Tab-separated table of C-alpha atoms in Angstrom:
chain	number	residue	atom	x	y	z
A	1	GLY	CA	-24.836	88.562	-10.713
A	2	ILE	CA	-26.125	85.255	-11.937
A	3	GLN	CA	-23.607	82.513	-12.913
A	4	VAL	CA	-24.412	80.023	-15.779
A	5	GLU	CA	-22.768	76.619	-16.185
A	6	GLN	CA	-23.572	74.541	-19.166
A	7	SER	CA	-22.276	71.091	-19.718
A	8	PRO	CA	-21.254	69.504	-21.801
A	9	PRO	CA	-18.791	72.228	-23.302
A	10	ASP	CA	-18.739	69.652	-27.111
A	11	LEU	CA	-20.725	66.942	-28.363
A	12	ILE	CA	-20.349	64.866	-31.240
A	13	LEU	CA	-23.447	62.947	-32.367
A	14	GLN	CA	-24.071	60.636	-35.119
A	15	GLU	CA	-27.359	61.421	-37.010
A	16	GLY	CA	-30.526	59.935	-35.426
A	17	ALA	CA	-28.971	59.855	-32.036
A	18	ASN	CA	-30.782	61.702	-28.930
A	19	SER	CA	-28.816	63.894	-26.648
A	20	THR	CA	-29.426	66.143	-23.373
A	21	LEU	CA	-27.852	69.556	-22.750
A	22	ARG	CA	-27.710	70.717	-19.485
A	23	CYS	CA	-27.700	74.387	-17.516
A	24	ASN	CA	-27.210	75.072	-13.951
A	25	PHE	CA	-28.054	78.478	-12.209
A	26	SER	CA	-26.308	80.232	-9.325
A	27	ASP	CA	-29.818	81.825	-8.484
A	28	SER	CA	-33.218	81.579	-8.894
A	29	VAL	CA	-34.479	81.193	-12.337
A	30	ASN	CA	-36.401	84.553	-13.890
A	31	ASN	CA	-36.477	84.267	-17.493
A	32	LEU	CA	-34.731	81.413	-18.915
A	33	GLN	CA	-34.022	81.085	-22.488
A	34	TRP	CA	-32.503	78.512	-25.057
A	35	PHE	CA	-30.864	79.262	-28.002
A	36	HIS	CA	-29.412	77.824	-31.097
A	37	GLN	CA	-26.632	79.531	-32.656
A	38	ASN	CA	-26.133	78.261	-36.680
A	39	PRO	CA	-23.085	78.173	-38.332
A	40	TRP	CA	-23.753	81.148	-39.831
A	41	GLY	CA	-24.006	83.379	-36.236
A	42	GLN	CA	-27.590	83.349	-36.378
A	43	LEU	CA	-29.097	83.192	-32.825
A	44	ILE	CA	-32.192	81.705	-32.910
A	45	ASN	CA	-34.866	81.488	-29.952
A	46	LEU	CA	-35.701	77.743	-29.261
A	47	PHE	CA	-37.650	78.124	-25.971
A	48	TYR	CA	-38.580	80.587	-23.223
A	49	ILE	CA	-38.961	78.060	-20.286
A	50	PRO	CA	-38.867	79.707	-16.687
A	51	SER	CA	-40.723	76.277	-15.310
A	52	GLY	CA	-42.090	73.427	-16.557
A	53	THR	CA	-41.898	71.542	-20.055
A	54	LYS	CA	-42.001	72.658	-23.585
A	55	GLN	CA	-41.847	70.721	-26.697
A	56	ASN	CA	-40.992	71.890	-30.354
A	57	GLY	CA	-40.796	69.039	-32.931
A	58	ARG	CA	-37.648	67.087	-31.965
A	59	LEU	CA	-36.610	69.633	-29.491
A	60	SER	CA	-37.877	69.682	-25.912
A	61	ALA	CA	-36.777	71.091	-22.900
A	62	THR	CA	-37.557	71.223	-19.177
A	63	THR	CA	-36.878	73.571	-16.082
A	64	VAL	CA	-36.817	72.752	-12.880
A	65	ALA	CA	-36.524	76.037	-11.065
A	66	THR	CA	-36.512	75.043	-7.510
A	67	GLU	CA	-33.448	73.194	-8.233
A	68	ARG	CA	-32.246	75.689	-10.709
A	69	TYR	CA	-31.530	73.857	-13.829
A	70	SER	CA	-32.510	73.350	-17.336
A	71	LEU	CA	-32.288	70.616	-19.678
A	72	LEU	CA	-32.262	70.572	-23.803
A	73	TYR	CA	-33.359	67.452	-25.252
A	74	ILE	CA	-32.496	66.643	-28.802
A	75	SER	CA	-34.146	63.670	-30.481
A	76	SER	CA	-33.179	61.979	-33.494
A	77	SER	CA	-30.387	64.382	-34.290
A	78	GLN	CA	-30.039	65.938	-37.768
A	79	THR	CA	-26.904	67.427	-39.185
A	80	THR	CA	-28.900	70.608	-39.313
A	81	ASP	CA	-28.883	70.699	-35.367
A	82	SER	CA	-25.386	71.549	-35.352
A	83	GLY	CA	-24.100	74.692	-34.026
A	84	VAL	CA	-24.048	76.060	-30.137
A	85	TYR	CA	-26.751	75.691	-27.902
A	86	PHE	CA	-26.858	78.730	-25.381
A	87	CYS	CA	-29.046	78.860	-22.341
A	88	ALA	CA	-29.163	82.205	-20.349
A	89	ASP	CA	-31.458	84.156	-17.791
A	90	THR	CA	-32.337	87.966	-17.043
A	91	ASP	CA	-31.101	89.045	-13.819
A	92	SER	CA	-33.221	91.859	-11.920
A	93	TRP	CA	-32.396	94.480	-14.833
A	94	GLY	CA	-33.552	92.223	-17.944
A	95	LYS	CA	-29.928	91.605	-19.026
A	96	LEU	CA	-29.337	88.243	-20.123
A	97	GLN	CA	-26.654	86.459	-18.523
A	98	PHE	CA	-25.778	83.286	-21.191
A	99	GLY	CA	-23.791	80.447	-20.627
A	100	ALA	CA	-20.659	79.468	-22.528
A	101	GLY	CA	-22.681	77.325	-24.715
A	102	THR	CA	-22.500	73.500	-25.856
A	103	GLN	CA	-20.991	73.320	-29.584
A	104	VAL	CA	-22.859	70.089	-31.142
A	105	VAL	CA	-21.498	68.694	-34.480
A	106	VAL	CA	-23.970	66.168	-35.976
A	107	THR	CA	-22.295	63.676	-38.363
A	108	PRO	CA	-23.751	62.049	-41.273
B	1	ASP	CA	-37.522	85.347	-38.524
B	2	SER	CA	-37.620	86.838	-34.986
B	3	GLY	CA	-38.884	90.204	-36.117
B	4	VAL	CA	-35.675	92.352	-35.175
B	5	THR	CA	-33.699	93.782	-38.136
B	6	GLN	CA	-30.044	94.933	-37.949
B	7	THR	CA	-27.898	96.765	-40.448
B	8	PRO	CA	-25.542	96.256	-42.109
B	9	LYS	CA	-25.073	92.606	-41.724
B	10	HIS	CA	-20.999	92.884	-42.563
B	11	LEU	CA	-18.875	95.603	-41.843
B	12	ILE	CA	-15.230	95.911	-42.416
B	13	THR	CA	-13.063	99.054	-41.183
B	14	ALA	CA	-9.772	100.351	-40.169
B	15	THR	CA	-8.689	100.952	-36.773
B	16	GLY	CA	-9.280	104.358	-35.143
B	17	GLN	CA	-12.421	104.594	-37.410
B	18	ARG	CA	-15.746	105.453	-36.212
B	19	VAL	CA	-19.036	103.084	-37.527
B	20	THR	CA	-22.578	103.016	-36.598
B	21	LEU	CA	-24.740	99.676	-36.217
B	22	ARG	CA	-28.626	100.089	-36.747
B	23	CYS	CA	-31.364	98.232	-35.284
B	24	SER	CA	-35.149	98.107	-35.246
B	25	PRO	CA	-37.254	96.122	-32.883
B	26	ARG	CA	-40.099	94.147	-33.298
B	27	SER	CA	-43.290	95.546	-33.819
B	28	GLY	CA	-44.942	96.796	-30.437
B	29	ASP	CA	-41.612	96.121	-28.463
B	30	LEU	CA	-40.416	99.152	-26.484
B	31	SER	CA	-37.290	97.548	-24.980
B	32	VAL	CA	-34.007	97.104	-27.180
B	33	TYR	CA	-30.673	95.639	-25.820
B	34	TRP	CA	-27.302	95.243	-27.288
B	35	TYR	CA	-24.734	92.493	-27.108
B	36	GLN	CA	-21.376	91.786	-28.045
B	37	GLN	CA	-20.195	88.319	-29.022
B	38	SER	CA	-16.317	87.853	-29.144
B	39	LEU	CA	-14.203	84.813	-29.166
B	40	ASP	CA	-12.641	85.703	-26.152
B	41	GLN	CA	-15.379	86.924	-23.858
B	42	GLY	CA	-18.358	85.266	-25.338
B	43	LEU	CA	-22.047	86.905	-25.507
B	44	GLN	CA	-22.017	90.025	-23.148
B	45	PHE	CA	-24.819	92.523	-22.430
B	46	LEU	CA	-23.745	96.109	-23.507
B	47	ILE	CA	-26.620	98.246	-23.009
B	48	GLN	CA	-30.609	98.339	-22.735
B	49	TYR	CA	-32.882	101.172	-23.505
B	50	TYR	CA	-36.700	101.405	-22.967
B	51	ASN	CA	-39.104	103.805	-25.013
B	52	GLY	CA	-36.050	106.143	-25.696
B	53	GLU	CA	-34.484	105.847	-22.186
B	54	GLU	CA	-31.331	104.182	-21.189
B	55	ARG	CA	-32.272	101.504	-18.408
B	56	ALA	CA	-29.397	99.429	-17.917
B	57	LYS	CA	-25.614	99.601	-18.657
B	58	GLY	CA	-23.226	96.711	-18.908
B	59	ASN	CA	-19.328	96.481	-19.655
B	60	ILE	CA	-19.589	99.133	-22.250
B	61	LEU	CA	-16.630	101.066	-23.365
B	62	GLU	CA	-16.560	104.753	-23.199
B	63	ARG	CA	-15.716	104.600	-26.401
B	64	PHE	CA	-19.295	102.842	-27.376
B	65	SER	CA	-22.437	105.237	-27.214
B	66	ALA	CA	-25.888	104.045	-27.839
B	67	GLN	CA	-29.469	105.883	-28.283
B	68	GLN	CA	-33.107	104.608	-28.983
B	69	PHE	CA	-34.923	107.077	-31.423
B	70	PRO	CA	-38.557	108.097	-31.036
B	71	ASP	CA	-39.877	105.374	-33.730
B	72	LEU	CA	-37.840	102.782	-31.216
B	73	HIS	CA	-35.081	101.922	-34.013
B	74	SER	CA	-31.645	102.082	-31.903
B	75	GLU	CA	-28.031	102.962	-33.140
B	76	LEU	CA	-24.834	101.842	-31.634
B	77	ASN	CA	-22.170	104.106	-32.072
B	78	LEU	CA	-18.437	102.605	-32.007
B	79	SER	CA	-15.247	105.044	-32.153
B	80	SER	CA	-11.920	104.917	-32.057
B	81	LEU	CA	-12.099	101.268	-33.074
B	82	GLU	CA	-9.571	99.055	-31.995
B	83	LEU	CA	-8.625	95.063	-33.513
B	84	GLY	CA	-10.247	94.227	-30.225
B	85	ASP	CA	-13.436	95.481	-30.948
B	86	SER	CA	-13.901	92.829	-33.966
B	87	ALA	CA	-16.968	90.807	-33.080
B	88	LEU	CA	-20.502	89.922	-33.703
B	89	TYR	CA	-23.160	92.585	-32.486
B	90	PHE	CA	-26.673	91.808	-31.779
B	91	CYS	CA	-29.770	93.366	-30.889
B	92	ALA	CA	-32.390	92.034	-29.295
B	93	SER	CA	-36.247	93.736	-28.013
B	94	SER	CA	-38.675	92.564	-25.664
B	95	GLY	CA	-41.855	93.674	-24.680
B	96	THR	CA	-43.006	95.691	-21.703
B	97	SER	CA	-42.645	92.530	-19.253
B	98	PHE	CA	-38.782	92.484	-20.159
B	99	ASN	CA	-39.204	88.352	-20.235
B	100	GLU	CA	-38.444	87.059	-23.571
B	101	GLN	CA	-36.098	88.817	-25.730
B	102	PHE	CA	-35.795	87.824	-29.448
B	103	PHE	CA	-32.539	88.409	-31.419
B	104	GLY	CA	-31.810	90.183	-34.682
B	105	PRO	CA	-29.432	88.422	-37.022
B	106	GLY	CA	-26.439	90.638	-36.013
B	107	THR	CA	-23.858	92.583	-37.699
B	108	ARG	CA	-19.949	91.198	-37.952
B	109	LEU	CA	-17.545	94.007	-37.331
B	110	THR	CA	-14.009	93.256	-38.481
B	111	VAL	CA	-11.532	95.881	-37.763
B	112	LEU	CA	-8.420	95.677	-39.854
């Protein structure tokens, strides 16, 4: 099945800093999604982005499907951005295969 | 709010017991997925239903079963529970194109 690699595994940011999270895929991109899991465990949809660039407030994402990677940008980070960020893509059956996640801690 | 609901939010039970987790998909979504998130395995796909029929299966244990009812809600049944079954169980739903999946708030299961 598809392999999903996320980097970095951990990120510590000071409030106001910018950061980039990366996701690499072993196979062609189908239905790439980015999620944020907050400290309470909820999985929140951030982006559905099989290709191109999208922006939502301080977050934006870019997927380069031909090169099998996606980037998530966090600008002017806030403490509420803390949590784990996952990228995931579906296989041919529609099952989401998740990466191991990037643990982000934003300090005041 | 994703529109996917799950009950209960928390469940504490003992080894050997059986529990049922419930999920209601977003309005109009026919496809329901179940995922398990444990500390050592990460987020893993369990099973998918589409309009009442099983469509895909992951590494779901034989002690686990699921079904999707005519009103499209789904239930995940976990039996002969073991300590290692303690995890967050998520339900997700998607439309007919099976592209974007929306996740419910999860059920946190603790087996003592």
